[in-house]
Short mmCIF file of C-alpha atoms and ligand atoms in Angstrom, two decimals:
data_model
loop_
_atom_site.label_atom_id
_atom_site.label_comp_id
_atom_site.label_asym_id
_atom_site.label_seq_id
_atom_site.Cartn_x
_atom_site.Cartn_y
_atom_site.Cartn_z
CA MET A 1 -0.03 0.00 0.00
CA ALA A 2 1.13 3.51 -0.87
CA ALA A 3 1.82 5.75 1.94
CA ALA A 4 1.86 9.31 0.02
CA GLU A 5 3.46 11.70 2.37
CA GLY A 6 5.15 13.94 -0.08
CA GLN A 7 3.60 16.38 -2.98
CA THR A 8 3.94 13.45 -5.17
CA SER A 9 5.37 9.95 -4.83
CA SER A 10 6.53 9.73 -8.17
CA GLN A 11 9.82 11.44 -7.65
CA THR A 12 10.63 9.49 -4.65
CA SER A 13 10.48 5.86 -4.10
CA HIS A 14 7.43 5.68 -1.75
CA ASP A 15 5.43 4.43 -4.51
CA LYS A 16 5.22 1.62 -2.21
CA ALA A 17 6.54 2.59 1.49
CA SER A 18 10.14 1.94 1.40
CA HIS A 19 10.08 -0.26 4.58
CA ASP A 20 8.06 -2.87 2.92
CA ARG A 21 10.06 -2.96 -0.39
CA THR A 22 12.77 -5.44 -0.76
CA PRO A 23 15.93 -3.95 -2.42
CA HIS A 24 15.27 -5.58 -5.80
CA GLU A 25 11.75 -5.09 -6.07
CA ARG A 26 10.60 -3.03 -8.87
CA SER A 27 8.53 0.16 -8.74
CA TRP A 28 5.26 0.37 -10.67
CA HIS A 29 6.90 2.68 -13.31
CA GLU A 30 10.00 0.17 -13.76
CA ILE A 31 7.27 -2.47 -14.45
CA VAL A 32 5.63 -0.14 -17.30
CA LEU A 33 8.65 0.55 -18.89
CA GLN A 34 9.90 -2.90 -18.93
CA THR A 35 6.63 -4.27 -20.01
CA LEU A 36 6.41 -1.92 -22.92
CA LYS A 37 9.90 -3.01 -23.94
CA ARG A 38 8.97 -6.73 -23.82
CA ASN A 39 5.79 -6.20 -25.88
CA ASP A 40 7.97 -3.97 -28.69
CA ILE A 41 5.90 -0.97 -27.88
CA ARG A 42 8.47 1.81 -29.07
CA LEU A 43 6.46 4.94 -29.60
CA VAL A 44 5.29 6.78 -26.43
CA PRO A 45 3.71 10.22 -26.98
CA TYR A 46 2.40 11.88 -23.84
CA VAL A 47 0.56 14.74 -22.23
CA PRO A 48 2.25 14.90 -18.75
CA ASP A 49 0.92 14.23 -15.04
CA ARG A 50 2.96 14.80 -11.89
CA VAL A 51 2.75 11.16 -11.01
CA LEU A 52 4.20 10.10 -14.50
CA THR A 53 7.23 12.22 -14.00
CA THR A 54 9.84 9.54 -13.35
CA LEU A 55 8.41 6.92 -15.94
CA ILE A 56 8.34 9.96 -18.67
CA LYS A 57 12.06 10.86 -17.47
CA ASN A 58 13.20 7.04 -17.93
CA ILE A 59 11.58 6.65 -21.11
CA HIS A 60 13.37 9.55 -22.55
CA ALA A 61 16.54 8.39 -21.16
CA ASP A 62 16.26 5.00 -22.79
CA PRO A 63 16.79 4.87 -26.74
CA PHE A 64 14.68 1.93 -27.27
CA PHE A 65 11.72 4.39 -27.02
CA THR A 66 10.57 7.46 -29.42
CA THR A 67 8.97 9.40 -26.86
CA PHE A 68 7.66 13.20 -26.95
CA PRO A 69 5.04 15.51 -25.57
CA THR A 70 2.06 16.43 -27.69
CA ALA A 71 -0.19 19.47 -27.30
CA ARG A 72 -3.37 17.32 -26.82
CA GLU A 73 -4.13 13.83 -25.83
CA GLU A 74 -6.25 13.40 -29.13
CA GLU A 75 -3.22 14.53 -31.00
CA ALA A 76 -1.04 11.61 -29.41
CA VAL A 77 -4.09 9.04 -30.19
CA GLY A 78 -3.86 10.21 -33.75
CA ILE A 79 -0.22 9.42 -33.82
CA VAL A 80 -0.02 6.24 -32.35
CA SER A 81 -2.92 5.17 -34.51
CA GLY A 82 -1.25 6.14 -37.79
CA ALA A 83 2.09 4.45 -36.35
CA TRP A 84 0.34 1.16 -35.75
CA MET A 85 -1.33 0.96 -39.15
CA ALA A 86 2.19 1.66 -40.52
CA GLY A 87 3.84 -1.17 -38.33
CA LEU A 88 4.99 0.57 -35.22
CA LYS A 89 3.37 -0.13 -31.80
CA GLY A 90 2.95 2.81 -29.44
CA ALA A 91 1.03 3.77 -25.94
CA VAL A 92 -0.14 7.03 -24.84
CA LEU A 93 0.35 8.40 -21.29
CA MET A 94 -1.96 10.98 -19.69
CA GLN A 95 -3.93 12.11 -16.89
CA THR A 96 -7.59 11.42 -16.03
CA SER A 97 -8.59 15.09 -17.33
CA GLY A 98 -6.69 14.31 -20.54
CA PHE A 99 -8.78 11.12 -20.89
CA ALA A 100 -11.79 13.13 -20.67
CA THR A 101 -11.04 14.75 -23.94
CA LEU A 102 -11.02 11.60 -25.92
CA ALA A 103 -14.53 10.51 -26.31
CA ASN A 104 -14.75 11.51 -29.94
CA VAL A 105 -11.32 10.05 -31.20
CA LEU A 106 -12.23 6.88 -29.37
CA ALA A 107 -15.70 6.60 -30.89
CA SER A 108 -14.65 7.68 -34.43
CA LEU A 109 -11.15 6.45 -34.75
CA ALA A 110 -9.67 3.95 -32.56
CA ILE A 111 -12.90 1.67 -32.03
CA PRO A 112 -14.52 1.61 -35.33
CA TYR A 113 -11.19 1.02 -37.20
CA GLN A 114 -10.25 -1.36 -34.76
CA ILE A 115 -6.78 -0.07 -33.64
CA PRO A 116 -5.20 -1.33 -30.45
CA LEU A 117 -4.86 1.94 -28.68
CA ILE A 118 -3.12 1.26 -25.38
CA MET A 119 -3.56 4.01 -22.92
CA PHE A 120 -1.98 4.51 -19.52
CA VAL A 121 -4.11 7.03 -17.35
CA SER A 122 -2.67 8.42 -14.07
CA GLU A 123 -5.93 8.61 -11.87
CA ARG A 124 -6.46 11.90 -10.32
CA GLY A 125 -9.79 13.08 -8.48
CA THR A 126 -9.94 10.26 -5.96
CA LEU A 127 -8.41 8.82 -2.89
CA GLY A 128 -7.13 12.32 -1.53
CA GLU A 129 -8.09 14.76 -4.44
CA PHE A 130 -7.94 18.43 -3.31
CA ASN A 131 -9.17 19.95 -6.65
CA TYR A 132 -12.94 19.50 -6.99
CA GLY A 133 -12.80 19.93 -10.83
CA GLN A 134 -10.31 16.88 -10.94
CA ALA A 135 -12.94 14.88 -8.73
CA LEU A 136 -15.78 15.72 -10.94
CA VAL A 137 -13.71 14.94 -14.23
CA CYS A 138 -12.67 11.56 -12.90
CA ARG A 139 -16.32 10.57 -12.34
CA THR A 140 -16.83 10.65 -16.11
CA MET A 141 -13.87 8.43 -17.07
CA ARG A 142 -15.43 4.84 -16.10
CA PRO A 143 -18.97 5.70 -17.74
CA VAL A 144 -17.25 6.69 -20.88
CA LEU A 145 -15.24 3.58 -21.03
CA ASP A 146 -18.05 1.64 -19.93
CA SER A 147 -20.52 3.21 -22.72
CA LEU A 148 -18.18 2.24 -25.23
CA ALA A 149 -17.74 -1.36 -23.75
CA MET A 150 -14.03 -0.63 -23.60
CA GLU A 151 -11.65 -2.84 -21.93
CA HIS A 152 -10.27 -1.21 -18.91
CA HIS A 153 -8.49 -2.10 -15.50
CA THR A 154 -7.60 -0.05 -12.49
CA ALA A 155 -4.41 -1.12 -11.07
CA THR A 156 -4.06 -0.74 -7.30
CA ARG A 157 -1.46 -3.51 -6.48
CA LEU A 158 2.11 -3.75 -7.18
CA ASP A 159 2.01 -7.61 -7.23
CA GLU A 160 -1.02 -7.84 -9.97
CA PHE A 161 0.46 -4.63 -11.86
CA GLU A 162 2.88 -6.57 -14.25
CA PHE A 163 0.23 -9.36 -15.03
CA ILE A 164 -2.59 -6.71 -15.76
CA VAL A 165 -0.07 -4.55 -17.96
CA ASP A 166 1.51 -7.51 -19.84
CA ARG A 167 -1.75 -9.20 -20.50
CA SER A 168 -3.60 -6.19 -21.39
CA ILE A 169 -1.30 -4.97 -23.97
CA LYS A 170 -1.23 -8.54 -25.66
CA GLN A 171 -5.01 -8.47 -25.60
CA ALA A 172 -5.30 -5.20 -27.27
CA ILE A 173 -2.86 -6.13 -29.85
CA THR A 174 -4.36 -9.56 -30.81
CA THR A 175 -8.24 -8.23 -30.34
CA GLN A 176 -7.41 -4.91 -32.12
CA ALA A 177 -9.37 -3.15 -29.26
CA PRO A 178 -8.27 -0.28 -27.25
CA VAL A 179 -7.40 -0.56 -23.58
CA ALA A 180 -7.29 1.86 -20.76
CA LEU A 181 -4.98 0.94 -17.68
CA ILE A 182 -5.90 3.21 -14.94
CA LEU A 183 -3.20 3.93 -12.39
CA SER A 184 -4.92 4.19 -9.09
CA PRO A 185 -3.23 6.47 -6.28
CA LEU A 186 -3.04 3.14 -4.37
CA LEU A 187 -0.52 2.02 -6.78
CA THR A 188 1.39 5.25 -7.54
CA GLY A 189 0.82 7.28 -4.39
CA GLY A 190 -0.91 9.80 -6.24
CA LYS A 191 -0.74 13.44 -5.81
CA VAL A 192 -1.76 14.81 -2.34
CA PHE A 193 -2.25 18.35 -0.98
CA GLU A 194 0.64 19.53 1.37
CA LYS A 195 -0.31 22.95 2.42
CA MET B 1 -16.46 31.86 -49.36
CA ASN B 2 -13.15 32.92 -48.42
CA GLN B 3 -12.90 36.42 -47.48
CA PRO B 4 -9.22 37.34 -48.73
CA THR B 5 -7.39 39.34 -46.22
CA ASN B 6 -4.79 41.89 -47.51
CA THR B 7 -1.73 40.01 -46.38
CA PRO B 8 0.47 39.33 -49.57
CA ALA B 9 0.79 35.58 -48.65
CA ARG B 10 -3.01 35.22 -49.21
CA ASN B 11 -2.88 36.80 -52.79
CA THR B 12 -2.91 33.40 -54.33
CA LYS B 13 -5.16 31.89 -57.10
CA ILE B 14 -8.45 30.26 -55.76
CA MET B 15 -8.11 26.67 -57.03
CA ASN B 16 -10.02 23.57 -56.68
CA ARG B 17 -9.59 20.78 -54.33
CA PHE B 18 -10.27 17.85 -56.51
CA ASP B 19 -7.96 19.18 -59.16
CA LEU B 20 -5.19 19.53 -56.80
CA THR B 21 -5.74 16.20 -55.00
CA SER B 22 -5.61 14.90 -58.71
CA ARG B 23 -2.36 16.73 -59.63
CA LEU B 24 -0.74 15.36 -56.16
CA VAL B 25 -1.86 11.72 -56.87
CA ALA B 26 -0.55 11.92 -60.41
CA LYS B 27 2.86 12.63 -59.16
CA LEU B 28 3.16 9.53 -56.66
CA LYS B 29 5.23 7.05 -58.04
CA ASN B 30 6.77 5.24 -55.08
CA GLU B 31 3.67 4.09 -53.17
CA GLU B 32 3.54 7.25 -50.95
CA ALA B 33 1.07 7.16 -48.25
CA VAL B 34 -1.92 9.79 -48.41
CA VAL B 35 -4.21 10.55 -45.47
CA GLY B 36 -7.35 12.38 -46.19
CA GLY B 37 -8.95 14.25 -43.34
CA ILE B 38 -12.68 14.45 -42.30
CA GLY B 39 -15.24 15.16 -45.08
CA ASN B 40 -14.22 16.66 -48.53
CA THR B 41 -10.44 16.09 -48.35
CA ASN B 42 -10.99 12.38 -48.15
CA PHE B 43 -13.88 12.38 -50.45
CA ASP B 44 -11.90 13.96 -53.16
CA LEU B 45 -8.73 11.41 -52.43
CA TRP B 46 -11.46 8.79 -52.90
CA ALA B 47 -12.75 10.13 -55.93
CA THR B 48 -8.86 10.22 -57.35
CA GLY B 49 -8.99 6.55 -57.28
CA GLN B 50 -8.56 4.32 -54.47
CA ARG B 51 -4.75 3.75 -54.06
CA PRO B 52 -3.99 1.03 -51.28
CA GLN B 53 -1.79 3.67 -49.63
CA ASN B 54 -4.74 5.97 -49.05
CA PHE B 55 -6.26 6.44 -45.60
CA TYR B 56 -9.78 7.99 -45.36
CA MET B 57 -10.96 9.63 -42.08
CA LEU B 58 -14.54 9.08 -41.20
CA GLY B 59 -14.42 11.14 -38.16
CA SER B 60 -11.73 12.40 -35.54
CA MET B 61 -11.93 16.00 -36.96
CA GLY B 62 -8.34 17.59 -37.12
CA LEU B 63 -6.28 14.43 -36.77
CA ALA B 64 -5.23 13.86 -40.42
CA PHE B 65 -1.54 15.46 -39.63
CA PRO B 66 -0.93 13.45 -36.53
CA ILE B 67 -2.14 10.09 -38.25
CA ALA B 68 0.30 11.06 -41.05
CA LEU B 69 2.92 11.83 -38.54
CA GLY B 70 2.40 8.30 -37.04
CA VAL B 71 2.80 6.77 -40.53
CA ALA B 72 5.89 8.76 -41.30
CA LEU B 73 7.53 7.94 -37.88
CA ALA B 74 6.87 4.31 -38.48
CA GLN B 75 8.09 4.26 -41.92
CA PRO B 76 10.74 6.85 -42.43
CA LYS B 77 11.70 5.45 -46.02
CA ARG B 78 8.04 6.16 -47.29
CA HIS B 79 6.93 9.69 -48.23
CA VAL B 80 3.49 10.57 -46.28
CA PHE B 81 1.06 13.25 -47.42
CA ALA B 82 -1.89 14.57 -45.39
CA LEU B 83 -4.80 16.55 -46.76
CA GLU B 84 -6.72 18.71 -44.21
CA GLY B 85 -9.34 21.31 -44.48
CA ASP B 86 -8.71 24.72 -42.83
CA GLY B 87 -11.40 24.31 -40.40
CA SER B 88 -10.11 20.99 -39.25
CA ILE B 89 -6.19 22.20 -38.77
CA LEU B 90 -7.82 25.06 -36.60
CA MET B 91 -8.99 22.42 -34.11
CA GLN B 92 -5.43 21.05 -33.94
CA LEU B 93 -2.86 23.76 -34.14
CA GLY B 94 -0.80 22.33 -31.43
CA CYS B 95 0.25 19.24 -33.90
CA LEU B 96 2.11 21.75 -35.90
CA SER B 97 4.63 22.41 -33.03
CA THR B 98 4.75 18.68 -32.48
CA ILE B 99 5.73 18.08 -36.23
CA ALA B 100 8.15 21.04 -36.32
CA THR B 101 9.92 19.59 -33.30
CA LEU B 102 10.14 15.95 -34.50
CA LYS B 103 11.14 17.25 -37.99
CA PRO B 104 10.05 14.24 -39.95
CA LYS B 105 11.54 14.82 -43.84
CA ASN B 106 8.96 12.63 -45.18
CA LEU B 107 5.90 14.25 -44.16
CA THR B 108 3.98 16.67 -46.44
CA MET B 109 1.06 18.57 -45.05
CA ILE B 110 -1.46 20.28 -47.44
CA VAL B 111 -4.13 22.66 -46.01
CA MET B 112 -7.23 23.27 -48.42
CA ASP B 113 -8.28 26.61 -47.45
CA ASN B 114 -11.79 27.56 -48.35
CA GLY B 115 -12.32 29.77 -45.35
CA VAL B 116 -15.57 27.86 -44.40
CA TYR B 117 -16.75 24.71 -42.84
CA GLN B 118 -18.11 23.44 -46.36
CA ILE B 119 -19.42 20.50 -45.36
CA THR B 120 -21.74 21.71 -42.53
CA GLY B 121 -23.10 24.48 -44.53
CA ALA B 122 -20.44 26.50 -45.44
CA GLN B 123 -20.25 28.55 -42.37
CA PRO B 124 -17.18 30.78 -42.21
CA THR B 125 -14.36 29.56 -40.02
CA PRO B 126 -13.32 31.96 -36.86
CA ALA B 127 -10.07 32.42 -38.96
CA ALA B 128 -11.35 33.14 -42.38
CA ALA B 129 -11.21 36.94 -42.02
CA SER B 130 -8.09 37.07 -39.95
CA ALA B 131 -5.64 34.49 -39.54
CA ASP B 132 -3.10 33.20 -42.10
CA ILE B 133 -2.55 29.66 -41.82
CA ILE B 134 0.89 29.66 -43.35
CA ALA B 135 1.93 32.47 -40.87
CA ILE B 136 0.75 29.87 -38.08
CA ALA B 137 2.71 27.15 -39.61
CA ILE B 138 5.88 29.40 -39.73
CA GLY B 139 5.23 30.68 -36.28
CA SER B 140 4.96 26.90 -35.10
CA GLY B 141 8.47 25.95 -36.20
CA LEU B 142 7.37 24.75 -39.87
CA ALA B 143 9.89 26.97 -41.67
CA ASN B 144 9.14 25.18 -44.96
CA SER B 145 5.58 26.35 -45.33
CA ALA B 146 4.13 28.35 -48.17
CA TRP B 147 0.95 29.21 -50.00
CA ALA B 148 0.78 27.79 -53.66
CA ALA B 149 0.32 30.75 -55.64
CA ASP B 150 -1.43 28.70 -58.65
CA GLU B 151 -1.63 25.15 -59.76
CA GLU B 152 2.00 25.10 -61.24
CA ASP B 153 3.21 26.42 -58.10
CA PHE B 154 1.48 23.77 -56.26
CA GLU B 155 2.83 20.99 -58.32
CA ARG B 156 6.50 22.57 -57.95
CA LEU B 157 6.12 22.68 -54.29
CA VAL B 158 4.85 18.97 -53.96
CA ASP B 159 8.23 17.99 -56.12
CA GLN B 160 10.27 20.11 -53.58
CA ALA B 161 8.67 18.55 -50.77
CA LEU B 162 9.53 14.88 -51.98
CA THR B 163 13.24 15.60 -51.67
CA ALA B 164 13.00 18.12 -48.66
CA SER B 165 15.27 17.94 -45.70
CA GLY B 166 12.23 18.52 -43.42
CA PRO B 167 8.64 18.64 -43.17
CA THR B 168 6.82 20.82 -45.67
CA LEU B 169 3.50 22.58 -45.30
CA ILE B 170 1.57 23.66 -48.38
CA GLY B 171 -1.23 26.01 -48.34
CA VAL B 172 -3.78 26.24 -51.13
CA ARG B 173 -6.75 28.55 -51.33
CA ILE B 174 -9.73 26.71 -52.70
CA ASP B 175 -13.14 27.41 -53.86
CA ASP B 176 -16.27 26.34 -52.06
CA ARG B 177 -17.18 23.25 -53.86
CA PRO B 178 -17.91 20.30 -52.04
CA GLY B 179 -15.93 16.98 -52.45
CA THR B 180 -16.39 15.03 -55.59
CA GLY B 181 -16.68 11.38 -54.36
CA ALA B 182 -18.12 9.57 -51.32
CA THR B 183 -15.97 7.29 -49.38
CA ARG B 184 -17.40 4.16 -48.50
CA ARG B 185 -18.01 4.15 -44.74
CA ASP B 186 -16.31 1.13 -44.03
CA PRO B 187 -13.77 1.69 -41.24
CA VAL B 188 -12.14 -1.93 -40.97
CA GLN B 189 -11.90 -2.30 -44.55
CA ILE B 190 -10.27 1.30 -44.88
CA ARG B 191 -7.73 0.40 -42.31
CA GLU B 192 -7.00 -3.19 -43.51
CA ARG B 193 -6.55 -2.06 -47.08
CA PHE B 194 -4.33 0.89 -45.88
CA MET B 195 -1.99 -1.62 -43.87
CA LEU B 196 -2.03 -3.93 -47.03
CA GLY B 197 -0.90 -1.06 -48.96
CA LEU B 198 1.78 -0.14 -46.50
CA GLY B 199 3.21 -3.64 -46.63
CA VAL B 200 2.45 -4.19 -42.90
CA ARG B 201 -0.19 -6.88 -43.47
CA GLU B 202 -0.59 -9.70 -46.06
CA ALA B 203 -4.14 -10.54 -47.71
CA MET B 204 -6.03 -13.22 -45.81
C1 LIG C 1 -15.05 17.55 -33.25
C2 LIG C 1 -16.12 17.96 -34.39
N1 LIG C 1 -16.70 18.93 -34.29
C3 LIG C 1 -17.36 19.21 -35.28
C4 LIG C 1 -17.76 18.23 -36.36
C5 LIG C 1 -18.73 18.69 -37.40
N2 LIG C 1 -17.96 18.84 -38.73
C6 LIG C 1 -17.58 17.70 -39.48
S1 LIG C 1 -16.83 18.27 -40.92
C7 LIG C 1 -16.91 19.88 -40.23
C8 LIG C 1 -16.21 21.08 -41.06
C9 LIG C 1 -14.88 20.55 -41.62
O1 LIG C 1 -14.32 21.95 -42.14
P1 LIG C 1 -13.04 21.85 -42.98
O2 LIG C 1 -11.86 21.15 -42.47
O3 LIG C 1 -12.64 23.39 -43.26
O4 LIG C 1 -13.35 21.36 -44.25
P2 LIG C 1 -14.51 21.69 -45.43
O5 LIG C 1 -15.75 21.18 -44.89
O6 LIG C 1 -14.69 23.03 -45.81
O7 LIG C 1 -13.84 20.91 -46.69
C10 LIG C 1 -17.42 20.09 -38.98
C11 LIG C 1 -17.63 21.19 -38.48
C12 LIG C 1 -17.08 17.07 -36.13
N3 LIG C 1 -17.38 16.00 -37.06
N4 LIG C 1 -16.10 16.88 -35.07
#
């Protein structure tokens, strides 16, 4: 379980409280990076979120990946869709509020064209949210996913995380259907109010 | 219809989307990919003959350039063209900065500027009377952006784009005629055929 004391857990290692981590245990963001690699997902456009900071930094540092920020999440979805049709696999990183901008592109591109869009959504708006707008927009996410009958999983535990990510990526690609992997504050520590 | 501003950049001939699309397609000898944006740009692309390397958008307004960027990143040896309406690109101007930063030399963007949302009833866009798409593109970092003065100039700019050392954006002022064809609304077949055309898939 995360013990989120700081402004954000992403910069320090208390994704999981350090006292219950063995030295070789991997953090959630190491698991994301390694699982992307193992599944040959090379293209990673993103619109940042505080919790994703370390993951984004490490993906930038690894020459295996082509990674860059986009101006909008929709744009990133367009890019990975084009790339997949041309033989290069990708995934998009975003925050809950970014997901809320995607209903149109999911319904008019990713789903009807059967494109295996892989999304990692850092979940704001719950379990200690301090901004009411974030809490509200978060509540739109699962109803949108469910109304489009999209596959989605909320990752809360480190011990299940690699299984969820690896299997979901493989399922998205083989069934040519999008998937949203929601990174709960229970997994990442989230972002909490300090003062 | 377009309300020409006084900027010299906009002092160009008013051309026709289908004619220009036909001129572009006639130049494609190396299985170049072409992404047609929502509505008229993909209708006219469809009407030029359904090349397997064509992709037709049935929604996702504004995403022709991002989709084409993805194709260009995945296949750096293939040249990729994208056709987009002015109303559509206004919805996704940020992608011009992304493309300027990544500098894919195999990407050419064409903006078909009629100053209106033709397909929804020809309402003027918010930019029609004031903004200059090419100036916006240059300001976004796409130095290789220009208005085509006429059809011959358009063809010359396309030829240059094919051997350019960075991404190219070509603006064309067009009339307010609707698209010529009607793309078959079958997204799975459109996508599958495109993947076959790009050599990513083999026919079943
Ligand atoms: C997000 C979104 N908003 C609005 C629409 C409705 N719509 C479809 S095509 C279109 C106009 C496109 O204008 P432009 O790109 O300039 O092409 P033109 O019709 O002039 O050829 C609009 C407003 C839509 N499909 N999606």
